Amino acid sequence: MQLDGQLAVVTGAARGIGRAIARGLAEAGARVVLTDVHENEAADAVRGIADAGGEARSFRLDVSDAAACDALAEQVRREMGAISILVNNAGVIFPGRIHEEEAVENWNRTLAINVGGPFNMCRAFYPHLRETRGSVINLASIRSFVAAPNAAAYAASKGAVMQLTRALAVEWGADGIRVNAIAPGFIESTLVPDDQKTPEREAAIIARTPLRRQGQPDEIAGTAVYLASDAARYVSGTIIPVDGAYLAG
């Protein structure tokens, strides 16, 4: 599962799963562009990749800004060439119930980033991917399949990511572009605010997950490398849960 000579873009790559995926792609031989609104942390991730012998650059990007995504696609082509791997990882979650005062704002922002982001990036980088017959990897979630209280916007957004993945796999199949998604279970990351990580919540997650633990970000990276590689050259339109058997229980 080597990616030598390929160029990848990973959104939301400053922290957590995105950072681990960027590192994993670099370890497999890809040159990696890391994007995030947290530009200092993205730059730090680039230094870590470089220290390990990889090649990477970072750019500040708000994926909900379609014009900024278009501009990045043009800059990357001009300075680095056409990408063959696009990982749409950037995402947010704002826990809360639909009747609460901030629900409308949270709904709009969640969909703008979690759904609008992949749409904007796929649209911006489509010419690259068509040229290279490349691969798109979206980050869905177990919430693409099952819901929970306090997360209507997040669940709706991840259900949309699952269907966007399937729709683009069909739409772009004739171009030789593969489009898949990874659906992580509960991963130890900064996505969920610290004040939400109560002992009761953590115990409930472990009790519900057959492997009896939460996952680590680098346990998602391996699946991303596989999907980007020639080992998965006939895999498209697929959503792969990486969840410790949560959905099987």
Short mmCIF file of C-alpha atoms in Angstrom, two decimals:
data_model
loop_
_atom_site.label_atom_id
_atom_site.label_comp_id
_atom_site.label_asym_id
_atom_site.label_seq_id
_atom_site.Cartn_x
_atom_site.Cartn_y
_atom_site.Cartn_z
CA MET A 1 0.00 0.00 0.00
CA GLN A 2 2.63 2.50 -1.12
CA LEU A 3 1.73 5.99 -2.33
CA ASP A 4 5.09 7.06 -3.76
CA GLY A 5 4.83 10.03 -6.09
CA GLN A 6 1.25 10.88 -5.18
CA LEU A 7 0.08 14.26 -3.89
CA ALA A 8 -2.61 14.40 -1.20
CA VAL A 9 -4.70 17.10 0.44
CA VAL A 10 -6.08 16.50 3.95
CA THR A 11 -8.52 18.97 5.51
CA GLY A 12 -8.79 19.46 9.25
CA ALA A 13 -5.25 18.12 9.48
CA ALA A 14 -3.96 20.08 12.48
CA ARG A 15 -5.32 17.70 15.10
CA GLY A 16 -6.69 14.26 15.82
CA ILE A 17 -7.78 12.02 12.97
CA GLY A 18 -6.80 14.46 10.23
CA ARG A 19 -3.30 14.86 11.59
CA ALA A 20 -2.90 11.09 11.90
CA ILE A 21 -4.14 10.53 8.35
CA ALA A 22 -1.72 13.14 6.98
CA ARG A 23 1.14 11.44 8.80
CA GLY A 24 0.06 8.01 7.58
CA LEU A 25 -0.14 9.13 3.96
CA ALA A 26 3.32 10.71 4.25
CA GLU A 27 4.75 7.53 5.77
CA ALA A 28 3.37 5.63 2.77
CA GLY A 29 5.30 7.95 0.45
CA ALA A 30 2.81 10.67 -0.51
CA ARG A 31 3.51 14.37 -0.50
CA VAL A 32 0.85 15.90 1.73
CA VAL A 33 -0.90 19.27 1.88
CA LEU A 34 -2.38 19.88 5.33
CA THR A 35 -5.18 22.42 5.67
CA ASP A 36 -6.89 23.74 8.77
CA VAL A 37 -8.23 26.91 10.38
CA HIS A 38 -5.67 26.28 13.14
CA GLU A 39 -2.67 27.23 11.02
CA ASN A 40 -0.02 27.10 13.77
CA GLU A 41 -0.97 23.55 14.71
CA ALA A 42 -1.05 22.53 11.05
CA ALA A 43 2.46 23.95 10.63
CA ASP A 44 3.56 21.95 13.67
CA ALA A 45 2.14 18.80 12.07
CA VAL A 46 4.14 19.57 8.93
CA ARG A 47 7.32 19.84 10.98
CA GLY A 48 6.61 16.43 12.49
CA ILE A 49 6.21 14.89 9.03
CA ALA A 50 9.41 16.58 7.80
CA ASP A 51 11.35 15.37 10.86
CA ALA A 52 10.30 11.82 9.96
CA GLY A 53 11.59 12.24 6.40
CA GLY A 54 8.31 13.12 4.69
CA GLU A 55 7.31 16.04 2.50
CA ALA A 56 4.42 18.31 3.50
CA ARG A 57 3.08 21.84 3.39
CA SER A 58 0.31 23.56 5.32
CA PHE A 59 -2.28 26.18 4.40
CA ARG A 60 -4.95 27.95 6.40
CA LEU A 61 -8.36 27.00 5.03
CA ASP A 62 -11.99 27.29 6.11
CA VAL A 63 -13.63 24.55 4.05
CA SER A 64 -17.02 26.27 4.31
CA ASP A 65 -15.62 29.06 2.09
CA ALA A 66 -16.08 27.85 -1.49
CA ALA A 67 -13.95 30.63 -2.98
CA ALA A 68 -11.08 29.78 -0.63
CA CYS A 69 -11.29 26.11 -1.68
CA ASP A 70 -11.16 27.13 -5.35
CA ALA A 71 -8.16 29.36 -4.68
CA LEU A 72 -6.33 26.57 -2.86
CA ALA A 73 -6.92 24.17 -5.75
CA GLU A 74 -5.39 26.68 -8.14
CA GLN A 75 -2.41 27.37 -5.88
CA VAL A 76 -1.68 23.70 -5.25
CA ARG A 77 -1.77 22.93 -8.98
CA ARG A 78 0.49 25.89 -9.75
CA GLU A 79 3.06 25.18 -7.05
CA MET A 80 2.92 21.41 -6.55
CA GLY A 81 0.92 19.79 -9.35
CA ALA A 82 -2.37 17.90 -9.54
CA ILE A 83 -3.47 15.95 -6.49
CA SER A 84 -4.51 12.31 -6.66
CA ILE A 85 -5.80 11.96 -3.08
CA LEU A 86 -8.36 14.17 -1.34
CA VAL A 87 -9.26 13.49 2.29
CA ASN A 88 -12.25 15.50 3.53
CA ASN A 89 -11.77 15.25 7.27
CA ALA A 90 -12.57 18.74 8.61
CA GLY A 91 -15.62 18.60 10.86
CA VAL A 92 -17.29 19.98 13.96
CA ILE A 93 -19.84 18.87 16.53
CA PHE A 94 -21.88 21.18 18.75
CA PRO A 95 -23.74 19.03 21.28
CA GLY A 96 -27.22 20.28 22.09
CA ARG A 97 -30.91 19.73 21.57
CA ILE A 98 -32.98 21.14 18.73
CA HIS A 99 -35.14 23.38 20.94
CA GLU A 100 -32.20 25.23 22.51
CA GLU A 101 -31.51 28.87 21.72
CA GLU A 102 -28.30 28.28 19.74
CA ALA A 103 -29.70 25.33 17.76
CA VAL A 104 -30.23 27.23 14.49
CA GLU A 105 -26.73 28.72 14.53
CA ASN A 106 -25.20 25.33 15.37
CA TRP A 107 -27.24 23.63 12.63
CA ASN A 108 -26.11 26.09 9.98
CA ARG A 109 -22.46 26.00 10.99
CA THR A 110 -22.38 22.20 11.29
CA LEU A 111 -23.82 21.65 7.82
CA ALA A 112 -21.64 24.38 6.30
CA ILE A 113 -18.47 22.63 7.49
CA ASN A 114 -19.38 18.94 7.63
CA VAL A 115 -21.32 18.80 4.35
CA GLY A 116 -20.47 22.04 2.58
CA GLY A 117 -16.77 21.42 3.18
CA PRO A 118 -16.57 18.10 1.30
CA PHE A 119 -18.82 19.52 -1.44
CA ASN A 120 -16.62 22.60 -1.85
CA MET A 121 -13.38 20.62 -1.85
CA CYS A 122 -14.64 17.96 -4.25
CA ARG A 123 -15.90 20.62 -6.63
CA ALA A 124 -12.66 22.63 -6.42
CA PHE A 125 -10.34 19.65 -6.91
CA TYR A 126 -12.42 17.74 -9.46
CA PRO A 127 -10.18 18.81 -12.38
CA HIS A 128 -7.14 17.48 -10.49
CA LEU A 129 -8.82 14.18 -9.68
CA ARG A 130 -10.13 13.71 -13.20
CA GLU A 131 -6.62 14.26 -14.57
CA THR A 132 -4.99 11.81 -12.14
CA ARG A 133 -7.93 9.37 -11.91
CA GLY A 134 -7.63 9.93 -8.20
CA SER A 135 -9.32 8.98 -4.95
CA VAL A 136 -11.56 10.86 -2.51
CA ILE A 137 -11.87 9.76 1.11
CA ASN A 138 -14.62 11.41 3.13
CA LEU A 139 -14.98 11.15 6.89
CA ALA A 140 -18.45 9.93 7.75
CA SER A 141 -19.29 8.55 11.21
CA ILE A 142 -21.18 5.88 13.06
CA ARG A 143 -23.74 8.69 13.31
CA SER A 144 -24.25 8.23 9.57
CA PHE A 145 -26.04 5.01 10.58
CA VAL A 146 -27.37 5.44 14.13
CA ALA A 147 -28.49 8.53 16.03
CA ALA A 148 -28.06 9.75 19.59
CA PRO A 149 -29.54 12.53 21.74
CA ASN A 150 -27.97 16.00 21.65
CA ALA A 151 -26.55 15.68 18.12
CA ALA A 152 -29.26 16.19 15.50
CA ALA A 153 -27.13 18.51 13.35
CA TYR A 154 -24.09 16.25 13.52
CA ALA A 155 -26.06 13.10 12.71
CA ALA A 156 -27.81 14.82 9.80
CA SER A 157 -24.51 16.10 8.45
CA LYS A 158 -22.83 12.71 8.61
CA GLY A 159 -25.81 11.03 6.98
CA ALA A 160 -25.40 13.55 4.18
CA VAL A 161 -21.68 12.78 3.90
CA MET A 162 -22.50 9.10 3.44
CA GLN A 163 -24.94 9.85 0.63
CA LEU A 164 -22.63 12.44 -0.96
CA THR A 165 -19.95 9.77 -1.05
CA ARG A 166 -22.22 7.33 -2.85
CA ALA A 167 -23.57 9.97 -5.24
CA LEU A 168 -20.10 11.12 -6.31
CA ALA A 169 -18.87 7.54 -6.66
CA VAL A 170 -21.63 7.03 -9.23
CA GLU A 171 -21.22 10.44 -10.86
CA TRP A 172 -17.44 10.23 -11.19
CA GLY A 173 -17.02 6.53 -11.89
CA ALA A 174 -16.64 7.09 -15.64
CA ASP A 175 -13.78 9.50 -14.87
CA GLY A 176 -11.95 6.77 -12.99
CA ILE A 177 -12.28 8.64 -9.69
CA ARG A 178 -12.96 6.48 -6.65
CA VAL A 179 -14.98 7.98 -3.79
CA ASN A 180 -15.23 6.24 -0.42
CA ALA A 181 -15.80 7.14 3.21
CA ILE A 182 -14.53 6.03 6.59
CA ALA A 183 -17.05 5.96 9.44
CA PRO A 184 -15.11 6.20 12.71
CA GLY A 185 -16.61 5.12 15.99
CA PHE A 186 -15.58 6.78 19.23
CA ILE A 187 -12.03 8.01 18.79
CA GLU A 188 -9.97 9.76 21.45
CA SER A 189 -9.60 13.21 19.91
CA THR A 190 -10.36 16.89 20.45
CA LEU A 191 -13.59 16.85 18.40
CA VAL A 192 -15.76 16.48 21.50
CA PRO A 193 -15.21 19.30 24.03
CA ASP A 194 -13.42 18.24 27.22
CA ASP A 195 -16.35 19.27 29.40
CA GLN A 196 -18.49 16.69 27.60
CA LYS A 197 -16.07 13.84 28.39
CA THR A 198 -17.54 12.88 31.73
CA PRO A 199 -16.69 9.57 33.45
CA GLU A 200 -20.27 8.46 32.82
CA ARG A 201 -19.98 9.18 29.09
CA GLU A 202 -16.65 7.38 28.80
CA ALA A 203 -17.96 4.34 30.67
CA ALA A 204 -21.07 4.20 28.47
CA ILE A 205 -18.97 4.27 25.31
CA ILE A 206 -16.74 1.45 26.48
CA ALA A 207 -19.71 -0.64 27.60
CA ARG A 208 -21.38 -0.19 24.19
CA THR A 209 -18.23 -0.96 22.15
CA PRO A 210 -17.43 -4.70 21.86
CA LEU A 211 -13.66 -4.09 21.81
CA ARG A 212 -14.16 -2.33 25.18
CA ARG A 213 -12.08 0.74 24.38
CA GLN A 214 -12.09 3.89 22.31
CA GLY A 215 -10.03 4.05 19.15
CA GLN A 216 -6.90 6.09 18.49
CA PRO A 217 -6.53 8.51 15.55
CA ASP A 218 -3.80 6.42 13.93
CA GLU A 219 -6.21 3.49 13.79
CA ILE A 220 -8.20 5.47 11.23
CA ALA A 221 -5.09 6.38 9.23
CA GLY A 222 -4.43 2.81 8.10
CA THR A 223 -7.85 2.59 6.46
CA ALA A 224 -7.24 5.90 4.69
CA VAL A 225 -3.92 4.67 3.30
CA TYR A 226 -5.61 1.49 2.08
CA LEU A 227 -8.41 3.40 0.34
CA ALA A 228 -5.92 5.76 -1.32
CA SER A 229 -3.74 2.92 -2.57
CA ASP A 230 -3.90 0.55 -5.54
CA ALA A 231 -4.88 -2.19 -3.10
CA ALA A 232 -8.35 -0.59 -3.18
CA ARG A 233 -8.42 0.15 -6.92
CA TYR A 234 -11.85 -1.52 -7.35
CA VAL A 235 -13.35 -0.11 -4.14
CA SER A 236 -15.68 2.84 -4.65
CA GLY A 237 -18.95 4.03 -3.15
CA THR A 238 -18.16 2.20 0.07
CA ILE A 239 -18.48 3.42 3.66
CA ILE A 240 -16.13 1.50 5.97
CA PRO A 241 -16.88 1.60 9.72
CA VAL A 242 -13.80 1.64 11.94
CA ASP A 243 -15.61 1.43 15.23
CA GLY A 244 -14.50 -1.47 17.41
CA ALA A 245 -17.68 -3.36 16.32
CA TYR A 246 -19.97 -0.62 17.72
CA LEU A 247 -22.41 -0.93 14.82
CA ALA A 248 -22.36 -4.72 14.99
CA GLY A 249 -23.55 -4.79 18.58
#
